[in-house]
Short mmCIF file of C-alpha atoms in Angstrom, two decimals:
data_model
loop_
_atom_site.label_atom_id
_atom_site.label_comp_id
_atom_site.label_asym_id
_atom_site.label_seq_id
_atom_site.Cartn_x
_atom_site.Cartn_y
_atom_site.Cartn_z
CA MET A 1 -8.13 9.45 -4.32
CA ASN A 2 -9.43 5.92 -3.77
CA SER A 3 -6.87 3.86 -5.58
CA PHE A 4 -3.37 3.87 -7.00
CA ASP A 5 -2.30 3.21 -10.53
CA VAL A 6 1.23 2.61 -11.71
CA GLY A 7 1.71 6.36 -12.23
CA THR A 8 0.93 7.25 -8.59
CA LEU A 9 3.09 4.41 -7.35
CA SER A 10 5.94 5.56 -9.60
CA ALA A 11 5.56 9.01 -8.05
CA TRP A 12 5.91 7.33 -4.64
CA ILE A 13 9.17 5.67 -5.67
CA ARG A 14 10.51 8.95 -7.08
CA GLU A 15 9.54 10.81 -3.90
CA PHE A 16 11.24 8.13 -1.78
CA ALA A 17 14.37 8.53 -3.90
CA ARG A 18 14.25 12.30 -3.38
CA LEU A 19 13.92 11.92 0.42
CA ILE A 20 16.78 9.43 0.55
CA SER A 21 18.98 11.64 -1.58
CA ASP A 22 18.19 14.76 0.49
CA ASN A 23 18.98 12.84 3.68
CA THR A 24 22.06 10.91 2.57
CA SER A 25 24.33 12.47 5.14
CA TYR A 26 21.70 12.25 7.90
CA LEU A 27 21.30 8.50 7.31
CA THR A 28 25.03 8.00 7.12
CA GLU A 29 25.54 9.91 10.37
CA LEU A 30 22.99 7.69 12.10
CA ASP A 31 24.80 4.67 10.72
CA ALA A 32 28.20 6.04 11.74
CA ALA A 33 27.02 6.04 15.34
CA ILE A 34 26.03 2.40 15.48
CA GLY A 35 26.89 0.72 12.18
CA ASP A 36 29.37 1.04 9.37
CA ALA A 37 28.50 4.53 8.13
CA ASP A 38 27.23 3.48 4.74
CA HIS A 39 23.42 3.40 4.93
CA GLY A 40 22.89 6.81 3.33
CA ILE A 41 25.45 6.19 0.61
CA ASN A 42 24.17 2.68 -0.10
CA MET A 43 20.51 3.72 -0.23
CA THR A 44 21.27 6.72 -2.42
CA ARG A 45 23.23 4.56 -4.85
CA GLY A 46 20.35 2.07 -4.80
CA MET A 47 17.63 4.64 -5.41
CA ASN A 48 19.67 6.29 -8.17
CA SER A 49 19.76 2.92 -9.87
CA VAL A 50 15.99 2.57 -9.35
CA LEU A 51 15.44 5.99 -10.95
CA ALA A 52 17.69 5.18 -13.88
CA LYS A 53 15.70 2.03 -14.55
CA LEU A 54 12.41 3.91 -14.18
CA ASP A 55 13.54 6.51 -16.72
CA GLU A 56 14.51 3.75 -19.11
CA THR A 57 11.54 1.37 -18.72
CA VAL A 58 8.01 2.47 -17.93
CA PRO A 59 6.53 -0.43 -15.95
CA GLU A 60 3.22 -1.65 -17.28
CA ASP A 61 1.53 -2.28 -13.93
CA PRO A 62 2.15 -1.77 -10.18
CA ALA A 63 3.64 -5.24 -9.73
CA ALA A 64 6.12 -4.61 -12.56
CA LEU A 65 7.11 -1.34 -10.90
CA CYS A 66 7.75 -3.12 -7.58
CA LYS A 67 9.69 -5.87 -9.33
CA GLN A 68 12.00 -3.56 -11.20
CA THR A 69 12.52 -1.47 -8.06
CA ALA A 70 13.47 -4.65 -6.17
CA GLY A 71 15.87 -5.74 -8.90
CA ALA A 72 17.66 -2.41 -8.95
CA LEU A 73 17.99 -2.28 -5.15
CA ILE A 74 19.20 -5.88 -4.87
CA SER A 75 22.00 -5.32 -7.35
CA SER A 76 23.14 -1.86 -6.34
CA VAL A 77 22.70 -1.18 -2.62
CA GLY A 78 25.44 -3.56 -1.53
CA GLY A 79 24.62 -3.67 2.18
CA ALA A 80 21.91 -5.49 4.08
CA SER A 81 19.31 -2.92 2.99
CA GLY A 82 19.60 -4.29 -0.57
CA PRO A 83 18.17 -7.75 0.10
CA LEU A 84 15.82 -6.35 2.75
CA TYR A 85 14.22 -3.58 0.67
CA GLY A 86 14.47 -5.92 -2.32
CA THR A 87 12.45 -8.55 -0.49
CA PHE A 88 9.94 -5.88 0.57
CA PHE A 89 9.24 -4.89 -3.03
CA LEU A 90 9.29 -8.47 -4.35
CA ARG A 91 6.66 -9.54 -1.80
CA MET A 92 4.60 -6.46 -2.65
CA ALA A 93 4.79 -7.38 -6.34
CA ALA A 94 3.62 -10.92 -5.63
CA ALA A 95 0.67 -9.61 -3.58
CA LEU A 96 -0.33 -7.09 -6.25
CA GLY A 97 -0.57 -9.71 -8.97
CA SER A 98 -1.73 -8.27 -12.28
CA GLN A 99 -3.98 -5.52 -10.92
CA THR A 100 -3.66 -2.21 -12.71
CA SER A 101 -5.57 -0.24 -10.09
CA VAL A 102 -4.69 -0.81 -6.45
CA ASP A 103 -7.41 -0.04 -3.90
CA ALA A 104 -6.82 0.55 -0.19
CA ALA A 105 -7.38 -3.07 0.85
CA THR A 106 -5.01 -4.40 -1.81
CA LEU A 107 -2.38 -1.84 -0.92
CA ALA A 108 -2.71 -2.78 2.76
CA ALA A 109 -2.27 -6.47 1.94
CA ALA A 110 0.73 -5.75 -0.30
CA LEU A 111 2.44 -3.57 2.31
CA ARG A 112 1.78 -6.24 4.95
CA ALA A 113 3.30 -8.89 2.68
CA GLY A 114 6.33 -6.65 2.20
CA VAL A 115 6.83 -6.15 5.93
CA ASP A 116 6.39 -9.87 6.61
CA GLY A 117 9.04 -10.52 3.96
CA VAL A 118 11.49 -8.13 5.63
CA MET A 119 10.92 -9.79 9.01
CA GLN A 120 11.43 -13.23 7.52
CA ARG A 121 14.54 -12.27 5.51
CA GLY A 122 16.19 -10.44 8.40
CA HIS A 123 14.94 -12.83 11.08
CA ALA A 124 13.85 -9.64 12.83
CA GLU A 125 11.15 -9.18 15.44
CA PRO A 126 9.65 -5.94 16.70
CA HIS A 127 11.98 -4.10 19.13
CA ASP A 128 15.12 -5.53 17.55
CA LYS A 129 15.88 -1.94 16.51
CA THR A 130 15.54 -2.38 12.75
CA MET A 131 13.46 -1.07 9.85
CA VAL A 132 10.72 -3.41 11.07
CA ASP A 133 10.14 -1.02 13.98
CA ALA A 134 9.01 1.69 11.55
CA LEU A 135 7.29 -0.58 9.01
CA GLY A 136 5.38 -2.75 11.49
CA PRO A 137 3.60 0.11 13.31
CA ALA A 138 2.93 1.75 9.93
CA VAL A 139 1.03 -1.21 8.47
CA ASP A 140 -0.78 -1.74 11.79
CA ALA A 141 -1.92 1.89 11.84
CA PHE A 142 -2.88 1.71 8.16
CA ASP A 143 -5.05 -1.38 8.72
CA GLU A 144 -6.63 0.13 11.79
CA ALA A 145 -7.47 3.40 10.03
CA LEU A 146 -8.95 1.55 7.05
CA SER A 147 -11.14 -0.57 9.30
CA GLY A 148 -12.70 2.71 10.48
CA THR A 149 -13.92 5.52 8.28
CA ALA A 150 -10.58 7.00 7.23
CA THR A 151 -9.97 7.82 3.59
CA LEU A 152 -6.98 6.30 1.85
CA SER A 153 -4.92 9.45 2.22
CA ASP A 154 -5.92 9.85 5.89
CA ALA A 155 -4.99 6.26 6.58
CA LEU A 156 -1.61 6.73 4.88
CA ARG A 157 -0.96 9.86 6.92
CA ARG A 158 -1.59 7.86 10.09
CA ALA A 159 0.70 5.13 8.80
CA ALA A 160 3.43 7.73 8.21
CA ASP A 161 2.95 9.13 11.73
CA ALA A 162 3.18 5.64 13.20
CA ALA A 163 6.34 4.94 11.20
CA ALA A 164 7.91 8.16 12.51
CA GLU A 165 6.97 7.27 16.09
CA GLY A 166 8.38 3.79 15.59
CA ARG A 167 11.60 5.26 14.21
CA ASP A 168 11.94 7.62 17.18
CA ALA A 169 11.27 4.81 19.66
CA THR A 170 14.30 2.90 18.37
CA GLU A 171 16.53 5.56 19.90
CA GLY A 172 16.13 4.13 23.39
CA TRP A 173 16.61 0.50 22.47
CA ILE A 174 19.53 -1.88 22.30
CA ALA A 175 20.09 -3.33 18.83
CA ARG A 176 19.61 -7.05 18.42
CA LYS A 177 20.24 -7.37 14.68
CA GLY A 178 22.87 -6.30 12.18
CA ARG A 179 26.16 -4.65 12.84
CA ALA A 180 24.68 -2.37 15.52
CA SER A 181 24.06 -5.44 17.67
CA TYR A 182 27.84 -5.87 18.02
CA LEU A 183 27.75 -2.72 20.16
CA GLY A 184 25.29 -4.13 22.70
CA GLU A 185 24.22 -1.48 25.21
CA ARG A 186 26.21 1.19 23.40
CA SER A 187 23.71 1.06 20.55
CA ALA A 188 21.10 2.70 22.81
CA GLY A 189 20.78 6.48 22.43
CA HIS A 190 20.82 6.43 18.63
CA ILE A 191 17.97 6.15 16.12
CA ASP A 192 18.29 3.09 13.93
CA PRO A 193 19.23 4.15 10.38
CA GLY A 194 17.12 1.40 8.80
CA ALA A 195 14.07 2.55 10.76
CA ALA A 196 14.82 6.11 9.60
CA SER A 197 14.90 5.22 5.90
CA ALA A 198 11.85 2.96 6.31
CA ALA A 199 9.93 5.87 7.85
CA MET A 200 10.83 7.86 4.69
CA LEU A 201 9.39 5.05 2.56
CA ILE A 202 6.01 5.42 4.28
CA ALA A 203 6.19 9.23 4.48
CA SER A 204 6.75 9.40 0.73
CA LEU A 205 3.77 7.13 0.09
CA SER A 206 1.65 9.41 2.24
CA SER A 207 2.88 12.60 0.61
CA VAL A 208 1.99 11.56 -2.95
CA THR A 209 -1.61 11.12 -1.83
CA ALA A 210 -1.78 14.18 0.42
CA GLY A 211 -4.86 16.24 -0.26
CA GLY A 212 -6.29 13.54 -2.50
CA MET B 1 30.63 -35.48 -10.40
CA THR B 2 31.81 -32.57 -8.31
CA VAL B 3 30.01 -30.35 -5.87
CA GLY B 4 30.33 -26.70 -6.84
CA LEU B 5 31.40 -23.92 -4.51
CA VAL B 6 30.36 -20.27 -4.45
CA VAL B 7 32.20 -17.57 -2.55
CA VAL B 8 30.13 -14.58 -1.50
CA SER B 9 32.02 -11.61 -0.12
CA HIS B 10 31.65 -7.87 0.16
CA SER B 11 35.04 -7.57 -1.48
CA ARG B 12 35.88 -8.92 -4.93
CA ALA B 13 39.59 -8.82 -4.14
CA LEU B 14 39.08 -10.81 -0.95
CA ALA B 15 36.99 -13.44 -2.76
CA ARG B 16 39.56 -13.84 -5.53
CA ALA B 17 42.38 -14.23 -3.05
CA ALA B 18 40.38 -16.74 -1.00
CA VAL B 19 39.74 -18.81 -4.12
CA GLU B 20 43.45 -18.71 -5.04
CA LEU B 21 44.29 -19.97 -1.56
CA ALA B 22 41.79 -22.80 -1.88
CA GLN B 23 42.90 -23.68 -5.43
CA GLU B 24 46.42 -24.17 -4.14
CA MET B 25 45.14 -27.04 -2.01
CA ILE B 26 43.43 -28.82 -4.90
CA ARG B 27 45.72 -28.02 -7.77
CA GLY B 28 44.67 -29.71 -10.96
CA GLN B 29 41.41 -31.06 -9.61
CA GLY B 30 38.41 -29.49 -11.21
CA VAL B 31 36.19 -28.11 -8.50
CA PRO B 32 33.97 -25.39 -9.93
CA ILE B 33 34.46 -22.39 -7.64
CA HIS B 34 32.61 -19.23 -8.61
CA ILE B 35 32.58 -15.89 -6.89
CA ALA B 36 29.86 -13.30 -6.39
CA ALA B 37 31.59 -10.50 -4.56
CA GLY B 38 31.58 -6.72 -4.50
CA LEU B 39 29.35 -4.46 -6.56
CA ASP B 40 32.29 -3.87 -8.88
CA GLU B 41 36.08 -4.16 -8.70
CA THR B 42 36.37 -1.74 -5.81
CA THR B 43 32.91 -1.11 -4.32
CA PHE B 44 32.11 -3.31 -1.33
CA GLY B 45 28.74 -4.99 -1.41
CA THR B 46 26.79 -8.13 -2.21
CA ASP B 47 24.25 -8.70 -4.98
CA ALA B 48 21.64 -11.46 -4.76
CA ALA B 49 21.21 -11.57 -8.54
CA ALA B 50 24.95 -12.13 -9.04
CA ILE B 51 24.95 -14.80 -6.32
CA ALA B 52 22.04 -16.59 -8.02
CA GLU B 53 23.97 -16.58 -11.28
CA ALA B 54 27.11 -17.94 -9.59
CA ILE B 55 25.12 -20.72 -7.92
CA SER B 56 23.50 -21.70 -11.22
CA THR B 57 26.86 -21.73 -12.98
CA ALA B 58 28.63 -23.70 -10.24
CA ASP B 59 25.94 -26.36 -10.13
CA GLN B 60 26.91 -29.33 -12.30
CA GLY B 61 24.03 -31.42 -11.09
CA HIS B 62 25.57 -32.38 -7.77
CA GLY B 63 24.78 -29.39 -5.61
CA VAL B 64 26.53 -26.24 -4.51
CA VAL B 65 27.90 -25.17 -1.15
CA VAL B 66 27.86 -21.40 -0.66
CA LEU B 67 30.42 -19.79 1.66
CA MET B 68 29.83 -16.22 2.79
CA ASP B 69 31.46 -13.45 4.73
CA ILE B 70 29.35 -11.29 7.00
CA GLY B 71 26.04 -9.46 7.29
CA SER B 72 24.39 -8.73 3.97
CA ALA B 73 26.31 -11.58 2.34
CA VAL B 74 24.08 -13.95 4.26
CA LEU B 75 20.87 -12.05 3.51
CA SER B 76 21.74 -11.75 -0.18
CA ALA B 77 22.59 -15.46 -0.42
CA GLU B 78 19.26 -16.38 1.17
CA LEU B 79 17.45 -14.13 -1.28
CA ALA B 80 19.49 -15.54 -4.17
CA LEU B 81 18.07 -19.00 -3.52
CA GLU B 82 14.65 -17.61 -4.45
CA PHE B 83 16.01 -16.74 -7.90
CA VAL B 84 17.54 -20.08 -8.91
CA ALA B 85 15.74 -23.06 -10.45
CA GLU B 86 14.01 -25.28 -7.92
CA ALA B 87 16.22 -28.31 -8.58
CA ILE B 88 19.36 -26.24 -8.01
CA ARG B 89 17.89 -24.63 -4.88
CA ASP B 90 17.01 -28.04 -3.43
CA ARG B 91 20.59 -29.27 -3.63
CA ALA B 92 22.30 -26.01 -2.58
CA VAL B 93 23.57 -25.51 0.96
CA LEU B 94 24.35 -22.16 2.58
CA SER B 95 27.27 -22.84 4.89
CA PRO B 96 27.57 -21.11 8.28
CA ALA B 97 31.31 -21.85 8.26
CA PRO B 98 33.91 -19.07 8.54
CA LEU B 99 34.74 -18.06 4.97
CA ILE B 100 38.45 -18.80 4.62
CA GLU B 101 38.73 -21.86 6.84
CA GLY B 102 35.49 -23.22 5.45
CA LEU B 103 36.38 -22.64 1.81
CA VAL B 104 39.76 -24.38 2.01
CA VAL B 105 38.28 -27.43 3.72
CA ALA B 106 35.25 -27.47 1.42
CA ALA B 107 37.45 -27.35 -1.67
CA VAL B 108 39.47 -30.32 -0.47
CA ALA B 109 36.31 -32.28 0.38
CA ALA B 110 34.69 -31.44 -2.96
CA ALA B 111 37.84 -32.43 -4.85
CA GLY B 112 37.73 -35.75 -3.02
CA GLY B 113 34.27 -36.43 -4.39
CA ALA B 114 32.22 -35.71 -1.27
CA ASN B 115 28.55 -34.88 -1.73
CA ALA B 116 27.11 -31.46 -0.86
CA ALA B 117 26.02 -32.43 2.65
CA GLU B 118 29.47 -33.87 3.38
CA VAL B 119 31.24 -30.82 1.97
CA ALA B 120 29.03 -28.56 4.11
CA ALA B 121 29.66 -30.66 7.22
CA GLU B 122 33.42 -30.54 6.61
CA ALA B 123 33.32 -26.78 6.17
CA ASN B 124 31.31 -26.45 9.34
CA SER B 125 33.94 -28.14 11.43
CA ALA B 126 36.76 -26.16 9.81
CA LEU B 127 37.24 -23.91 12.81
CA ALA B 128 37.68 -26.80 15.24
CA ALA B 129 41.26 -27.47 14.17
CA LYS B 130 42.28 -23.88 14.87
CA GLN B 131 40.43 -23.81 18.17
CA SER B 132 42.03 -27.00 19.30
CA GLN B 133 45.49 -25.80 18.21
CA LEU B 134 45.22 -22.52 20.09
CA GLY B 135 43.44 -23.80 23.16
CA PRO B 136 41.01 -21.85 25.32
CA LEU B 137 40.84 -18.08 25.59
CA PRO B 138 42.02 -16.33 28.74
CA PRO B 139 39.36 -15.97 31.45
CA VAL B 140 37.01 -13.00 31.08
CA ARG B 141 37.49 -10.46 33.83
CA SER B 142 34.48 -8.30 34.54
CA ALA B 143 35.43 -4.65 34.73
CA HIS B 144 32.75 -3.06 36.90
CA THR B 145 34.65 -0.36 38.71
CA ASN B 146 31.84 0.92 40.87
CA ASP B 147 31.03 -2.24 42.78
CA GLY B 148 34.25 -3.21 44.39
CA PRO B 149 37.28 -4.92 42.97
CA ALA B 150 37.17 -6.68 39.66
CA THR B 151 36.04 -10.25 39.93
CA THR B 152 37.09 -13.18 37.83
CA VAL B 153 34.21 -15.10 36.39
CA GLU B 154 34.62 -18.84 36.70
CA ALA B 155 36.28 -19.53 33.37
CA ALA B 156 34.21 -21.69 31.08
CA VAL B 157 35.71 -22.71 27.78
CA LEU B 158 33.52 -23.22 24.76
CA GLY B 159 34.00 -25.36 21.73
CA SER B 160 31.81 -26.80 19.04
CA PHE B 161 31.93 -29.33 16.27
CA ALA B 162 29.66 -30.70 13.58
CA LEU B 163 28.50 -34.26 13.94
CA ALA B 164 29.30 -36.95 11.41
CA PRO B 165 26.38 -38.19 9.29
CA ASN B 166 25.22 -40.73 11.85
CA GLY B 167 24.76 -38.10 14.53
CA LEU B 168 25.29 -38.52 18.25
CA HIS B 169 23.80 -41.98 18.60
CA ALA B 170 24.43 -44.28 21.54
CA ARG B 171 27.99 -45.40 20.77
CA PRO B 172 29.57 -41.99 20.19
CA ALA B 173 27.57 -40.57 23.09
CA ALA B 174 28.93 -43.28 25.39
CA ARG B 175 32.43 -42.59 24.14
CA LEU B 176 31.90 -38.89 24.87
CA VAL B 177 30.68 -39.61 28.43
CA ASP B 178 33.69 -41.83 28.97
CA GLU B 179 36.04 -39.03 27.92
CA VAL B 180 34.19 -36.49 30.07
CA ARG B 181 34.65 -38.66 33.16
CA ARG B 182 38.40 -38.76 32.73
CA HIS B 183 38.67 -35.05 33.47
CA ASP B 184 38.29 -32.97 36.61
CA ALA B 185 35.86 -30.50 35.06
CA VAL B 186 32.17 -29.83 34.54
CA PHE B 187 31.08 -30.54 30.97
CA GLU B 188 27.83 -29.35 29.48
CA ALA B 189 26.59 -29.80 25.94
CA ARG B 190 23.86 -28.46 23.77
CA ASN B 191 22.60 -28.90 20.25
CA LEU B 192 23.45 -25.52 18.75
CA THR B 193 21.58 -26.30 15.53
CA ALA B 194 18.34 -27.02 17.41
CA ASP B 195 19.07 -24.23 19.90
CA SER B 196 18.55 -26.69 22.75
CA ALA B 197 19.15 -26.07 26.46
CA TRP B 198 22.45 -27.06 28.08
CA VAL B 199 22.57 -30.59 29.47
CA SER B 200 25.22 -32.50 31.37
CA ALA B 201 27.70 -34.08 28.98
CA GLY B 202 28.50 -36.62 31.68
CA SER B 203 25.12 -38.26 31.24
CA LEU B 204 24.34 -40.60 28.37
CA THR B 205 20.59 -40.07 28.56
CA ALA B 206 20.99 -36.31 28.72
CA LEU B 207 23.20 -36.39 25.62
CA LEU B 208 20.75 -38.57 23.73
CA SER B 209 17.96 -36.17 24.66
CA LEU B 210 19.71 -33.56 22.49
CA ASP B 211 18.52 -35.49 19.44
CA ALA B 212 21.72 -34.41 17.70
CA ARG B 213 21.80 -35.64 14.12
CA GLY B 214 24.39 -35.71 11.38
CA GLY B 215 25.51 -32.21 10.46
CA ASP B 216 24.15 -30.70 13.68
CA GLN B 217 26.54 -28.47 15.54
CA LEU B 218 27.21 -29.62 19.10
CA GLU B 219 28.51 -27.02 21.52
CA LEU B 220 30.43 -27.80 24.69
CA ARG B 221 30.86 -25.62 27.76
CA VAL B 222 33.51 -26.74 30.18
CA SER B 223 34.68 -25.29 33.48
CA GLY B 224 36.95 -26.49 36.22
CA PRO B 225 40.65 -27.27 36.67
CA GLU B 226 40.98 -29.49 33.61
CA ALA B 227 38.55 -27.63 31.38
CA ALA B 228 41.07 -26.75 28.69
CA THR B 229 42.62 -30.16 28.23
CA GLY B 230 39.22 -31.80 28.57
CA LEU B 231 37.76 -29.71 25.79
CA ARG B 232 40.81 -30.28 23.62
CA ASN B 233 40.59 -34.03 24.06
CA ILE B 234 36.89 -34.10 23.26
CA LEU B 235 37.34 -32.00 20.13
CA ALA B 236 40.06 -34.41 19.08
CA LEU B 237 37.70 -37.29 19.76
CA ALA B 238 35.02 -35.61 17.65
CA ARG B 239 37.53 -35.15 14.84
CA ARG B 240 38.18 -38.87 14.97
CA ALA B 241 34.40 -39.29 14.57
CA PHE B 242 34.30 -40.79 18.08
CA ASP B 243 36.52 -43.63 16.89
CA GLU B 244 33.64 -45.01 14.86
CA THR B 245 35.15 -46.65 11.83
CA ALA B 246 32.44 -48.66 10.11
CA ASP B 247 29.06 -47.59 8.77
CA ARG B 248 29.98 -44.07 7.63
#
């Protein structure tokens, strides 16, 4: 597989929804430790709304898919993940333009634009213990793999590994953003729920291309 | 001719009640106040698309001031600005004021015909009245049990206020220095909006170096025997716009 069309990207969104739904209580438990115990519930409600829209309207190109995903998340998640994931997909849509087939370089640029959007919207930097700590390392690893000889699916697997490592690293840190930051030092010792769901976003992208 | 207001909250019930409270202050005066709150009647959450719609509806050509509760309300409101028409976005202000205090004050200011910047500035200083009424908080005692007895940190009291449109120019700064010198306390100030460093509030040149303009939030940190009364008097002075009467 050298490129993505709207069908592959739709499969990514469906796989992400499945992972979120399977891990609702895990995400909520993480959030109960350092937040307000709603991340799993909010994301599941959001992704259910994304799926409903996807069943109803088949997007004509990748950008349209990202846009309708953003719209559904923005209006149904409720918590901070709504505008954050919403911004991620809106920036991706803008970067994808009207292309019907997305090659590795375009995908890398779109993911980068999405991550930059999340950082800007959340005023978050690396090590703030947020979803950026999974997404940032993922796009860095993806770019690095693509600059070498890796295939698209290899590069995405490395991105997913980097996202998982980034997620795990948040466990030792003190939160500097969001409700977890109210806890100060007590936020250390727990994985950030946003980083955990963000790692699922990249893992699901990798898994739809696995073996391709 | 009226600035519109938008209330963004996680809770629809809370937003409705807040608007009722504000309406009581401006009975009969048509300030457009719209809410974008909750995902539905009972589900907590914020929705950028709904906020964008509320902003567009509240805008009557004279700008909108958006008041928000916490967390995602702020993120969603920022995102919402991307969805509204450029002209509406350019005259909309997202207010950092506390929701209830800010909304009540903003409604009164808007009913009085203030422009969006003035309404936002009023909302921003809404907490000052309560802070001045209640005075400083008790000193913070550090509770490290493993390094000897608890120690009392030298109590510093904090307060902040938004500057009137003319900013902290020479006359109000001089008036501030004058007030500082009447008290047995150490006064420091910083421009919270510009995230500046602390400077001595007893020095005119130091205060002017803050480059504090209209609408900027000035924060004061005061310690010493007369810290509490000193801070109270300066907040009162700020509320009187440093006794500047003309050129507002």
